[in-house]
Short mmCIF file of C-alpha atoms in Angstrom, two decimals:
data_model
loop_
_atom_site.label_atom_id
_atom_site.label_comp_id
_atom_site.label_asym_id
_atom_site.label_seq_id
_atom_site.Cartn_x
_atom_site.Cartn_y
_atom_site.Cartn_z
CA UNK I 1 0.00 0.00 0.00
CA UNK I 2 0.88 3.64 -0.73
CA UNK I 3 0.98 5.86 2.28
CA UNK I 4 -1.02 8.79 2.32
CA UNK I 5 1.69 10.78 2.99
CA UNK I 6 4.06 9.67 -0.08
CA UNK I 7 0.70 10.58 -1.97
CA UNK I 8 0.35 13.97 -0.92
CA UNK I 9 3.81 14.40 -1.06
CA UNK I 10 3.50 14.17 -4.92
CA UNK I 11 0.92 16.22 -5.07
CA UNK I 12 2.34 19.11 -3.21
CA UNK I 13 4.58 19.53 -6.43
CA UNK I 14 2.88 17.68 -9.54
CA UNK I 15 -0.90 19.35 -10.82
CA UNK I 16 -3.43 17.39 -9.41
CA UNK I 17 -4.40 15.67 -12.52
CA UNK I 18 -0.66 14.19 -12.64
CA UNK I 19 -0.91 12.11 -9.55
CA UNK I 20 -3.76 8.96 -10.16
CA UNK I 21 -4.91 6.85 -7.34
CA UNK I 22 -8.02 6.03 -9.00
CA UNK I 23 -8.23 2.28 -9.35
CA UNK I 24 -10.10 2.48 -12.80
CA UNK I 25 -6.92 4.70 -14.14
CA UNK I 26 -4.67 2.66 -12.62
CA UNK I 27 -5.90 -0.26 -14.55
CA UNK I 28 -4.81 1.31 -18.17
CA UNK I 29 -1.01 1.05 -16.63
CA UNK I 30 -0.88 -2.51 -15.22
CA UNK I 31 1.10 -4.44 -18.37
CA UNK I 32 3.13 -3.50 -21.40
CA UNK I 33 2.73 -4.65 -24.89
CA UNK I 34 3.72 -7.98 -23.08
CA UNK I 35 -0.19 -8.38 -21.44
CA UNK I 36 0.39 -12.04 -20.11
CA UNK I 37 2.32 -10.33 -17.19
CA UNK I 38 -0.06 -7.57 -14.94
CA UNK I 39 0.15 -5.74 -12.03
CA UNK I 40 -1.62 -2.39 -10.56
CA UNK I 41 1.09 0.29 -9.87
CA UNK I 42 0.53 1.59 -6.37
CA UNK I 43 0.40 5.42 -7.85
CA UNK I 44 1.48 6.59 -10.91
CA UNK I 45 2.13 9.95 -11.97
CA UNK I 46 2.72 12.06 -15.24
CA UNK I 47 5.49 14.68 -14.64
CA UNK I 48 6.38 17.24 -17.11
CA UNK I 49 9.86 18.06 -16.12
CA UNK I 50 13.26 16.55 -15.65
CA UNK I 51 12.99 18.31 -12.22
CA UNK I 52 9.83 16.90 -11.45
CA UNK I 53 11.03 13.72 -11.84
CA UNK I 54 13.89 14.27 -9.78
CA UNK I 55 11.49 15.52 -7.30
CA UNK I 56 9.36 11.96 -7.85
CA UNK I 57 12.32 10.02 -6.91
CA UNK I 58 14.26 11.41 -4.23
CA UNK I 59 11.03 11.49 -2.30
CA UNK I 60 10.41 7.85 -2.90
CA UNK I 61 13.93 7.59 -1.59
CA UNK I 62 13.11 9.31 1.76
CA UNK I 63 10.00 6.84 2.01
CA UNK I 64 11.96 3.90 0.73
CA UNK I 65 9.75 3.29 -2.21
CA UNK I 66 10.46 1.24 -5.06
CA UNK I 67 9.70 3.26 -8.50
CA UNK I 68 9.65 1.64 -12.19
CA UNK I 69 9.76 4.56 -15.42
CA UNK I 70 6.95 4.00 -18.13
CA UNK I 71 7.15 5.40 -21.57
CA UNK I 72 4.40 4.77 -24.29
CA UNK I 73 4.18 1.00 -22.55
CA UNK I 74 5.01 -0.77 -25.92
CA UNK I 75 7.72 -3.28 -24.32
CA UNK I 76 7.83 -7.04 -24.81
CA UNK I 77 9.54 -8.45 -21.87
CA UNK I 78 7.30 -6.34 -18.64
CA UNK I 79 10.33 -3.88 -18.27
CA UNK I 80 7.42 -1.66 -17.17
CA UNK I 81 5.66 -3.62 -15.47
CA UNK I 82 4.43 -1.40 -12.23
CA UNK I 83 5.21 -2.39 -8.46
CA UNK I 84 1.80 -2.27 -6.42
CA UNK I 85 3.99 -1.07 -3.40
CA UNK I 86 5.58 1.34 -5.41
CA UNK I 87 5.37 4.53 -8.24
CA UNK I 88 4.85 4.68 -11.54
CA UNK I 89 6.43 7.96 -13.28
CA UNK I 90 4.91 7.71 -16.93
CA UNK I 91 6.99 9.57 -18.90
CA UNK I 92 4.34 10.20 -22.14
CA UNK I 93 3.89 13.99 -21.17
CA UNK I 94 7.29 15.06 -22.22
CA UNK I 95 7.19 14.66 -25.97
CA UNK I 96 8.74 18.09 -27.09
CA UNK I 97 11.56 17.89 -29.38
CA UNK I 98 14.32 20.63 -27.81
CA UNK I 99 16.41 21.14 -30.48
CA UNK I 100 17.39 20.17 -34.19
CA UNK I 101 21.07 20.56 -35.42
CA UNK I 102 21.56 19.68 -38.92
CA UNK I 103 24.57 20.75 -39.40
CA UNK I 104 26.13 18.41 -36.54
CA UNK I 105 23.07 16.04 -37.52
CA UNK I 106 21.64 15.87 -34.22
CA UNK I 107 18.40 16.22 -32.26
CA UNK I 108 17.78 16.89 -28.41
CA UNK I 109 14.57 15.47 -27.66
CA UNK I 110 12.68 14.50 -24.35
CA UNK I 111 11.49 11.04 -23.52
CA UNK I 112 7.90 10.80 -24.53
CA UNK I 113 8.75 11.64 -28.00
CA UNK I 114 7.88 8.79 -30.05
CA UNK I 115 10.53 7.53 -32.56
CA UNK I 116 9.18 8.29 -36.08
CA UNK I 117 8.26 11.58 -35.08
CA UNK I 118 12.00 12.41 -34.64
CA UNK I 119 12.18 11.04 -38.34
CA UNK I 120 9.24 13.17 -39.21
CA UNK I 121 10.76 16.18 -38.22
CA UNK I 122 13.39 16.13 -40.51
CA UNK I 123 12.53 13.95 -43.39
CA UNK I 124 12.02 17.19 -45.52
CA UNK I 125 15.76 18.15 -45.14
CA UNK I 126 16.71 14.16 -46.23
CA UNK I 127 18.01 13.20 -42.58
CA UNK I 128 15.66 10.25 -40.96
CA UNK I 129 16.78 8.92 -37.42
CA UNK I 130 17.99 5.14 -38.09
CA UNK I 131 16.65 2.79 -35.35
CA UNK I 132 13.04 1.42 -36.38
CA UNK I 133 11.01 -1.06 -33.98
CA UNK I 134 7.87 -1.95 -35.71
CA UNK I 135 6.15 -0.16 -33.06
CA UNK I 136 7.92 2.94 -33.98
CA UNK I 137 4.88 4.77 -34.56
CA UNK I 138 4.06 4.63 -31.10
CA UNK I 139 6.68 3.73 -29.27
CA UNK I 140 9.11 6.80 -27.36
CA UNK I 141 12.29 7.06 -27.10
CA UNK I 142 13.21 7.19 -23.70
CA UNK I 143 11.74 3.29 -23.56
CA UNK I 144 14.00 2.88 -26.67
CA UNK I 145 17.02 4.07 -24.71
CA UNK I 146 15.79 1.94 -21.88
CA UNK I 147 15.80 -1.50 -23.76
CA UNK I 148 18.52 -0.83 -26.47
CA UNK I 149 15.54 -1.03 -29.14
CA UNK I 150 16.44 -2.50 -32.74
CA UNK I 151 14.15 -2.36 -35.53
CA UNK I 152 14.21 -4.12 -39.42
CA UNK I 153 16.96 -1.99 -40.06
CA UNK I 154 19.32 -3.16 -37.29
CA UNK I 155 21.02 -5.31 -39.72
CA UNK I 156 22.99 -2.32 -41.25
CA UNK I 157 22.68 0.40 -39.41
CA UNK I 158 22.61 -0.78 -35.55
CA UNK I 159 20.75 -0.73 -32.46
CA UNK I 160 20.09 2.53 -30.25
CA UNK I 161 23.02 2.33 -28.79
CA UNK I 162 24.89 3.33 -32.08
CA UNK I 163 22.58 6.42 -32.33
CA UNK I 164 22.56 8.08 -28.64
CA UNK I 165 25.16 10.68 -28.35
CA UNK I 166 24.06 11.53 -24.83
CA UNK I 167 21.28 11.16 -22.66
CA UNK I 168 20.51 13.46 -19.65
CA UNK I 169 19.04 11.15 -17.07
CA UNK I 170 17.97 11.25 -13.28
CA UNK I 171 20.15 9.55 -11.08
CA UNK I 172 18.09 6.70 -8.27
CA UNK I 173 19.05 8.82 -5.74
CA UNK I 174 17.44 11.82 -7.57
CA UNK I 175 20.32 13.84 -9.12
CA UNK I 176 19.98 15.07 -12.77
CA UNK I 177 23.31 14.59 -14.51
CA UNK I 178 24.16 14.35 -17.96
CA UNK I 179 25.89 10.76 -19.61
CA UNK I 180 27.86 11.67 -22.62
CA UNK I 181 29.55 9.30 -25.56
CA UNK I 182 32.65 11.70 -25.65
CA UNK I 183 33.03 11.68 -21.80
CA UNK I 184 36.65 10.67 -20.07
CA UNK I 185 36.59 7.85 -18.30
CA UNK I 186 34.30 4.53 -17.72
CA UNK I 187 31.60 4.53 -20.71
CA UNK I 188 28.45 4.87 -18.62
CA UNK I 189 26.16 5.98 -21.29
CA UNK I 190 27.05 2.37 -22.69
CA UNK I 191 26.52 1.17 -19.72
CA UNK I 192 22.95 2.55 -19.14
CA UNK I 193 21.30 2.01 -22.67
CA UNK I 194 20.26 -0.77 -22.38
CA UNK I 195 20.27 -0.88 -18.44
CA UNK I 196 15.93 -1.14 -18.47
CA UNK I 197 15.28 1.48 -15.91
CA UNK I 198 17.40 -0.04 -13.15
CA UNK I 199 19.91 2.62 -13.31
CA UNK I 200 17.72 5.50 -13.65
CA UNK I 201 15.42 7.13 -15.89
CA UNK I 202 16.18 9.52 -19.25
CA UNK I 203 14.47 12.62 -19.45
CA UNK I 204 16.43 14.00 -22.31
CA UNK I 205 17.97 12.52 -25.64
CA UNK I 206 20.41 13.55 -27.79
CA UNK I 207 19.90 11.22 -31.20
CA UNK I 208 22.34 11.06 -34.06
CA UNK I 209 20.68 11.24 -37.68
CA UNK I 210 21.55 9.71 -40.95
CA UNK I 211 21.54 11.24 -44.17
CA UNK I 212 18.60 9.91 -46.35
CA UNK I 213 20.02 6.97 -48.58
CA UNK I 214 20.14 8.12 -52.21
CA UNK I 215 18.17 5.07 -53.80
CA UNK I 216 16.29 2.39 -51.54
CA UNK I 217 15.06 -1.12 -53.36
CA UNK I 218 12.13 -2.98 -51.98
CA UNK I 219 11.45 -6.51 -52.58
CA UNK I 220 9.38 -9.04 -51.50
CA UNK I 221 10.09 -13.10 -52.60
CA UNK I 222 7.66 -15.74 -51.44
CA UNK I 223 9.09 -18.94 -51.02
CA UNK I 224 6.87 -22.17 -50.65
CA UNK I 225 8.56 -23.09 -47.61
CA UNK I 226 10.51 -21.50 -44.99
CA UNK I 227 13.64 -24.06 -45.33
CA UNK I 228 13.65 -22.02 -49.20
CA UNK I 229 13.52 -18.56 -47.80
CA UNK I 230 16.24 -19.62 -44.99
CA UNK I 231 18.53 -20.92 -47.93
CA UNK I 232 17.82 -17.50 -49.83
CA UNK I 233 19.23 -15.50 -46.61
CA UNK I 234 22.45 -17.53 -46.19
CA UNK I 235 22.80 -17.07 -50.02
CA UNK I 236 22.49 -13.47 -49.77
CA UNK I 237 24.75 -12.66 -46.72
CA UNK I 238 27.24 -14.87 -48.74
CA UNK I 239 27.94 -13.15 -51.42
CA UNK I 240 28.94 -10.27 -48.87
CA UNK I 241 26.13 -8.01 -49.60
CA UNK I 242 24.68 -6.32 -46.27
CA UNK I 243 21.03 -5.31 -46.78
CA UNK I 244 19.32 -2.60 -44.88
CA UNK I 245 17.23 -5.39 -43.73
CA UNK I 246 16.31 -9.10 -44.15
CA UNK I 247 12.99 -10.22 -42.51
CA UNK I 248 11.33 -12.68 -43.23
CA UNK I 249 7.66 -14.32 -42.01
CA UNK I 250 6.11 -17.58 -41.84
CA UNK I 251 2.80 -19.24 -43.19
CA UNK I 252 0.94 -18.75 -40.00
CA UNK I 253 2.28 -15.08 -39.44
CA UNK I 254 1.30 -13.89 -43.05
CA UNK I 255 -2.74 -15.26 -42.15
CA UNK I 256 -2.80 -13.22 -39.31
CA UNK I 257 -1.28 -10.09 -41.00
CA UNK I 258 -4.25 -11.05 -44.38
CA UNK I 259 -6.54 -11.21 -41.35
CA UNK I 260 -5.64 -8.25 -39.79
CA UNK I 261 -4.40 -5.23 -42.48
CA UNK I 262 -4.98 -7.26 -45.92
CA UNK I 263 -1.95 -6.87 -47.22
CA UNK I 264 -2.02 -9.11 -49.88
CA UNK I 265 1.35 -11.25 -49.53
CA UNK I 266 1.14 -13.95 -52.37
CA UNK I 267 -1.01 -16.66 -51.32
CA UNK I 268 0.20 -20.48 -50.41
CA UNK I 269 3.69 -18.95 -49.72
CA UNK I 270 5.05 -20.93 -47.16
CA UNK I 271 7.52 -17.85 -45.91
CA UNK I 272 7.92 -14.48 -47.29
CA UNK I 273 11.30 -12.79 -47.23
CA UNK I 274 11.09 -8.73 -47.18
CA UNK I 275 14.96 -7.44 -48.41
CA UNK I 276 16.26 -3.67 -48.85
CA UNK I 277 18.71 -2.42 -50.37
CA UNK I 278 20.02 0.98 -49.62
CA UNK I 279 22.74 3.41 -50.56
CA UNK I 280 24.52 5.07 -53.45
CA UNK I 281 22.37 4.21 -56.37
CA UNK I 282 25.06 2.54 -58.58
CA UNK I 283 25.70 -0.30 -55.09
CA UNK I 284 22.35 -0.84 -54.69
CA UNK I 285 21.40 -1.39 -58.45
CA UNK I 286 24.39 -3.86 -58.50
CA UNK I 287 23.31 -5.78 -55.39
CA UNK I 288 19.87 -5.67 -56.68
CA UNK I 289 21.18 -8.05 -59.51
CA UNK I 290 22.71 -10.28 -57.68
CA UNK I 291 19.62 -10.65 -55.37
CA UNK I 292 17.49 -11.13 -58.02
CA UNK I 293 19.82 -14.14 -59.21
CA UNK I 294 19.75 -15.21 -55.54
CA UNK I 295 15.92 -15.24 -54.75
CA UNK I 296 15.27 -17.09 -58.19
CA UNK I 297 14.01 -20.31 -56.44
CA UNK I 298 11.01 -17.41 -55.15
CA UNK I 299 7.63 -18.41 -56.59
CA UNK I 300 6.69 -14.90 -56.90
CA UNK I 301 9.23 -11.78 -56.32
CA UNK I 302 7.81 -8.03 -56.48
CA UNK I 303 9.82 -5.22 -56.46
CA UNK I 304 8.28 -1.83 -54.90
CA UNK I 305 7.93 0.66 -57.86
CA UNK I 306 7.65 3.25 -55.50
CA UNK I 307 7.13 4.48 -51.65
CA UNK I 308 3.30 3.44 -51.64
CA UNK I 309 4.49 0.48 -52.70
CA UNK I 310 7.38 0.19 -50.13
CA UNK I 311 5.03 0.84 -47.57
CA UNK I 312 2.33 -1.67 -48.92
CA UNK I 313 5.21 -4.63 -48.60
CA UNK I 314 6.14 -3.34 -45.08
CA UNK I 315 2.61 -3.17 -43.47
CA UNK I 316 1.99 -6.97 -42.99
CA UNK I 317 5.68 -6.92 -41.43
CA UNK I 318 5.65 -3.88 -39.12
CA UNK I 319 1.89 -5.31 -38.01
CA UNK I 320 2.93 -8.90 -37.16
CA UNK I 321 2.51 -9.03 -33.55
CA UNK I 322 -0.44 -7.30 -32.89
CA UNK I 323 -1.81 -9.12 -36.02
CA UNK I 324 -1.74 -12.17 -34.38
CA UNK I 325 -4.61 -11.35 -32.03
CA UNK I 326 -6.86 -12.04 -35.06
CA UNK I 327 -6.43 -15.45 -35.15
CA UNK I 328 -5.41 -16.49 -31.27
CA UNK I 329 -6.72 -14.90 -28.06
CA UNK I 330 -3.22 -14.51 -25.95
CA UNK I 331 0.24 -14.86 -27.21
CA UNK I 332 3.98 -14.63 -25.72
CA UNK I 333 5.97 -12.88 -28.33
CA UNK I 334 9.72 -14.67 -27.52
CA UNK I 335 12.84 -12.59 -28.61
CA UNK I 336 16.08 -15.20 -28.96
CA UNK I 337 18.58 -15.16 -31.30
CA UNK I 338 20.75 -17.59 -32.93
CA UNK I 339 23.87 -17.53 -35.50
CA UNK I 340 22.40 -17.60 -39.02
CA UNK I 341 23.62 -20.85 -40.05
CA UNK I 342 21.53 -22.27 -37.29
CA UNK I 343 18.18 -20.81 -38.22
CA UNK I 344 17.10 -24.05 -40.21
CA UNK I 345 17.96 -26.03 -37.12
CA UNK I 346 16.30 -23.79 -34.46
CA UNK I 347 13.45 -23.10 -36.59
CA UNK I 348 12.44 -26.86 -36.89
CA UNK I 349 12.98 -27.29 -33.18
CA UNK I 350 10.47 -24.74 -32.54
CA UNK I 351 7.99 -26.78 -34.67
CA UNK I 352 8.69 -29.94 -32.98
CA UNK I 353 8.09 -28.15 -29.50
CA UNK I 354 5.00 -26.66 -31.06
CA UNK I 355 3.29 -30.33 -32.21
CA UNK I 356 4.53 -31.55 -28.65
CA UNK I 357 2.51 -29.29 -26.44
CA UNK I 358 -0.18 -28.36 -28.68
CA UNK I 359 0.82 -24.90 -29.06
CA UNK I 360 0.59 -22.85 -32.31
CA UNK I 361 4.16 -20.65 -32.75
CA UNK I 362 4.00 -18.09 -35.81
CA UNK I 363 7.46 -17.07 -36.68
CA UNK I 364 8.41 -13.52 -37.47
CA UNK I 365 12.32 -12.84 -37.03
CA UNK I 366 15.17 -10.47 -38.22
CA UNK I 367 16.62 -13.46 -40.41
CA UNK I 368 19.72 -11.37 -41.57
CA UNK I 369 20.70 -11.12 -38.16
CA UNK I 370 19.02 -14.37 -36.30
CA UNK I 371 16.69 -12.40 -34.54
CA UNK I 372 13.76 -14.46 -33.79
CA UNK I 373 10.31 -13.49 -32.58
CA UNK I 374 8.34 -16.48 -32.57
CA UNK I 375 4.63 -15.74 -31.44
CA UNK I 376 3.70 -18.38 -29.08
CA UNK I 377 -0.52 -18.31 -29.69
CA UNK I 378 -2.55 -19.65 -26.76
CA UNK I 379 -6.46 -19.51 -25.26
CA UNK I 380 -6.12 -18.08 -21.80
CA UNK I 381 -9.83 -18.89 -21.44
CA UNK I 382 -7.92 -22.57 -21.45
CA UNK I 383 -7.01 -23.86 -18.14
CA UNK I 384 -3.33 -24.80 -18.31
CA UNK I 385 -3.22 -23.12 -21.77
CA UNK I 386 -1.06 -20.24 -20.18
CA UNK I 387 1.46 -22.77 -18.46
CA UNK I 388 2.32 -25.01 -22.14
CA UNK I 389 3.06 -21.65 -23.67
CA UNK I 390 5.09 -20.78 -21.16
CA UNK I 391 6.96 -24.33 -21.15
CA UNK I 392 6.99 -23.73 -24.97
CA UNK I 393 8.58 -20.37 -24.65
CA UNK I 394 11.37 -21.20 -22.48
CA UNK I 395 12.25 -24.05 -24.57
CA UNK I 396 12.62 -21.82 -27.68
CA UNK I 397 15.31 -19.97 -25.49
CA UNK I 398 17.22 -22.92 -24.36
CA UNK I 399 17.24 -23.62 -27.94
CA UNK I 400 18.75 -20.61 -28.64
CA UNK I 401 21.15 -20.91 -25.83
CA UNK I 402 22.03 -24.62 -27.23
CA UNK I 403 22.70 -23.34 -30.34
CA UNK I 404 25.14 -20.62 -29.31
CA UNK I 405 22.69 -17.98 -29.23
CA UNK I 406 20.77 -15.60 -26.48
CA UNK I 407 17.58 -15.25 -24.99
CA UNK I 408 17.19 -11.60 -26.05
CA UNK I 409 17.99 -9.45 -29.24
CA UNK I 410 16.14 -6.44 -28.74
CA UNK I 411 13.07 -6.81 -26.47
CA UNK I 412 15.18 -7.27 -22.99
CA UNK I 413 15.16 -9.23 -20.42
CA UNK I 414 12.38 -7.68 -18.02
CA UNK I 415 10.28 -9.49 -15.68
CA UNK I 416 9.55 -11.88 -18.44
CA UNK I 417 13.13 -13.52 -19.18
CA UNK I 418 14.75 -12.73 -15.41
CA UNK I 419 14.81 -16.09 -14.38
CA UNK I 420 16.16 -18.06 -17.60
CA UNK I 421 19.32 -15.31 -16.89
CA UNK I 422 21.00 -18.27 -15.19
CA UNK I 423 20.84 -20.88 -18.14
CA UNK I 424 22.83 -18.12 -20.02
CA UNK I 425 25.36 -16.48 -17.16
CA UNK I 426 27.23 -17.95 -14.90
CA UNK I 427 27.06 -16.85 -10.81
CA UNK I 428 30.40 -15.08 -11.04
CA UNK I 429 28.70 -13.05 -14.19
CA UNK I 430 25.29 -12.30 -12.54
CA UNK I 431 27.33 -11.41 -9.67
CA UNK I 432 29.63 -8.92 -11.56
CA UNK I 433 26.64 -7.17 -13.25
CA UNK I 434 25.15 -6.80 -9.85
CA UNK I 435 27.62 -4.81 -8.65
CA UNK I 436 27.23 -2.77 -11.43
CA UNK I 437 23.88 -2.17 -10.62
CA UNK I 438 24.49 -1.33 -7.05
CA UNK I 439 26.96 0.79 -7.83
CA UNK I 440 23.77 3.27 -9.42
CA UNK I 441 21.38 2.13 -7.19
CA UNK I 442 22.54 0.92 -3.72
CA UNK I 443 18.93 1.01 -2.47
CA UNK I 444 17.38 -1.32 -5.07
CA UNK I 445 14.38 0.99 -5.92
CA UNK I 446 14.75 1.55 -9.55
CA UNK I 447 12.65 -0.67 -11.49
CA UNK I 448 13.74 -3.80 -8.73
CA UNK I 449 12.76 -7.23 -9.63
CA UNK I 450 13.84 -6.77 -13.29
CA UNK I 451 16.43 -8.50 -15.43
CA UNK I 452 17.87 -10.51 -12.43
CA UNK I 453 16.83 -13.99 -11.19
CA UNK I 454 15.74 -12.72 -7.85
CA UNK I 455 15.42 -8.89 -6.69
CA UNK I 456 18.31 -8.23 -3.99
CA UNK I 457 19.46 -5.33 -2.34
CA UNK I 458 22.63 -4.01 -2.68
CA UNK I 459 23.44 -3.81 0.82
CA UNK I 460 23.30 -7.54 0.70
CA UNK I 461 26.36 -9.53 -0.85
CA UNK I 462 24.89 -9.71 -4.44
CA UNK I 463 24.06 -13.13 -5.60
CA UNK I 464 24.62 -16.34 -3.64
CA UNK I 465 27.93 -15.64 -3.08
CA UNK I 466 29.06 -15.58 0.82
CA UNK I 467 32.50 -13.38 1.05
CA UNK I 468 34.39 -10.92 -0.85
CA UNK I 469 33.68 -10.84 -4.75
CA UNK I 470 36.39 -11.74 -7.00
CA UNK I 471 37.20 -8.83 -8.56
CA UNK I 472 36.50 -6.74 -5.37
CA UNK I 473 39.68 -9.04 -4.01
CA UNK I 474 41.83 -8.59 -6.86
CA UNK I 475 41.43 -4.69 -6.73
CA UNK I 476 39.64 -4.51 -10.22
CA UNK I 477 36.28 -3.11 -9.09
CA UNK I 478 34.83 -1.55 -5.89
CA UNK I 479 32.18 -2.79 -4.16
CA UNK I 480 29.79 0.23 -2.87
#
């Protein structure tokens, strides 16, 4: 329970609209785009300022509250997922975009701001801001920061990571400082992408943007089976060509994309594969050659004449997960990846765990890259429905594991995937990332009870560990 005087605490310095204890609002926060995972935040509030939220948490420090950050609550893994002893600080309020700097192609922008419109706002100058989650129409950047979002286009041009050049952020004890790339010293911006909330929370951005590629190619091959289109990705990345992105979708994924936004993939493809080529016009009309020789064992290929077109080919693609609610009731969307060469392998295992446990799995995945995002479908009306998936889903990640891969690409590890973290790290690593955590957060209030195994203070010897850590010993890192 929230005290009454934490609450009236907020309000003394938030408007009175910014501070909800209503059960019936509280309801609209409880999950993230990951719904099979719920819980009612204790209070949540909207702030509007990096010094309101600074406010926010050093006064759940003085009442020793925990406190989890919220953007547009489009995550996959329950990074956001509330504490019902604890505050919510929604970010969505501060969507203003500070500054634009063309010249140094940059932009300053606050957390709420979602991540096309930072591509919006320059597109007419022919800059566009790389990093592209298919949610990106709604999801914000400071969540993007937060989980180290990818996107199609991760293949080429990178992860967020690759595109922050700073990020202003408030500290868990409540300081505002500023994390910078070109900063002396240990590489803590590096260090807190990525981090999910548990070493603070951004409240401003500074992006890098790309120059606008001078020709793009679209294509779209359907394959009659997805062993075809996995052959046709090994083949391309062969021949040394790096699309902007290879993705590629499976029989069951392209019905619920027809079912949901009609997109009108060929029909009886077995797998689609969606590649594009980008860059100086004279490369990509090469590699466009070459790819055309490549995808010849494709049924059908189409090439988009144009960027209606373009668009048309990406809509069944960038809908995919929340397509899948047309044809199953409740789904786990998984995130593992894999090396390339195993994605045949992997892929049929998934199949054979999906005829084993009754469980439907459409596959969507970033095949250039092995990202995959199989969709595992289930009837939560069902009783023990919910359970199968979830033995279903955490076999897909040992297989990745087996198969020298990991159990996230780009969706982190949240509540969700916090206790396979063992099956991937050793003690002596979860141990050593602990202390990296403590060293932010020696009170254990931002965002606890996410990414690790079990939620621990920091005051207590992290992990199971009994004695002086390691590297503590050897004089390599301090313990706080």
């Amino acid at each position: 329970m929230i005290s009454t005087a934490l609450t009236e605490g907020l309000r003394a310095f938030l408007p009175e609209d910014s501070v909800i204890t209503d059960p019936v609002r509280l309801r609209t926060y409880e999950c993230d785009g990951l719904t099979y995972h719920r819980a009612m935040p204790g209070v949540a509030v909207l702030p509007e300022t990096a010094e309101q939220i600074a406010a926010v948490v050093r006064l759940c420090n003085e009442h020793g509250v925990p406190f989890v950050a919220r953007g547009s609550g489009t995550g996959l893994s329950g990074g956001a997922l509330p504490r019902t002893d604890g505050v919510l600080i929604v970010t969505s309020r501060m969507r203003s975009i500070v500054e634009i700097d063309l010249p140094n192609r940059r932009a300053v922008v606050e957390p709420g701001v979602t991540n096309l419109a930072i591509t919006q706002a320059v597109r007419d100058q022919g800059y566009y801001y790389a990093p592209d989650p298919s949610s990106q129409q709604i999801c914000s950047i400071g969540g993007n920061v937060a989980e180290n979002s990818g996107g199609a286009h991760c293949l080429k041009y990178g992860f967020t990571v690759n595109h922050v050049e700073a990020c202003e952020i408030v500290t868990p004890d409540g300081d505002i400082v500023v994390l910078d790339r070109h900063d002396p010293g240990y590489d803590l911006l590096g260090a807190f992408i990525g981090s999910e909330g548990t070493l603070g929370i951004t409240t401003k951005v500074t992006v890098r943007l790309s120059r606008a590629p001078e020709s793009v190619i679209t294509v779209l091959a359907a394959f009659e089976s997805i062993e075809r289109g996995g052959e046709a990705v090994s083949a391309i990345i062969a021949t040394g060509i790096v699309p902007a992105a290879i993705e590629m979708m499976d029989a069951l994924a392209i019905a619920a994309a027809e079912a949901a936004v009609a997109c009108r993939y060929p029909e009886n493809a077995g797998a689609v594969l969606i590649v594009e080529l980008d860059g100086p016009r004279a490369e990509v009309d090469t590699q466009f050659e070459q790819l055309k020789e490549i995808c010849s064992g494709a049924f059908e290929l189409r090439v988009a004449a144009g960027p209606d077109e373009r668009a048309a080919i990406w809509k069944g693609r960038k809908s995919a997960f929340a397509a899948v609610g047309r044809i199953s009731p409740a789904y786990i969307v998984q995130d593992g990846v894999v090396p390339r060469t195993a994605l045949p392998e992997v892929l049929a295992g998934i199949d054979r765990l999906s005829q084993e446990h009754g469980i439907k799995v459409a596959n969507v995945f970033h095949a250039g890259d092995g990202n995959l995002h199989p969709l595992v479908l289930f009837d939560d009306a069902e009783p023990g429905a919910g359970e199968r998936a979830e033995i279903v889903s955490g076999r897909i990640l040992d297989l990745c594991i087996e198969h020298g891969g990991s159990i996230t690409g780009e969706h982190g590890v949240g509540v969700d995937k916090a206790r396979y973290m063992p099956r991937m790290f050793s003690a002596d690593d979860l141990d050593t990332m602990q202390l990296v955590r403590c060293a932010f957060d020696p009170r254990g209030l931002s965002n606890p009870g996410k990414v690790f195994p079990t939620p621990r203070l920091c005051g207590e010897v992290p992990g199971v560990r009994k004695g002086v850590h390691p590297l503590v010993e050897s004089g390599k890192a301090e313990q706080f």
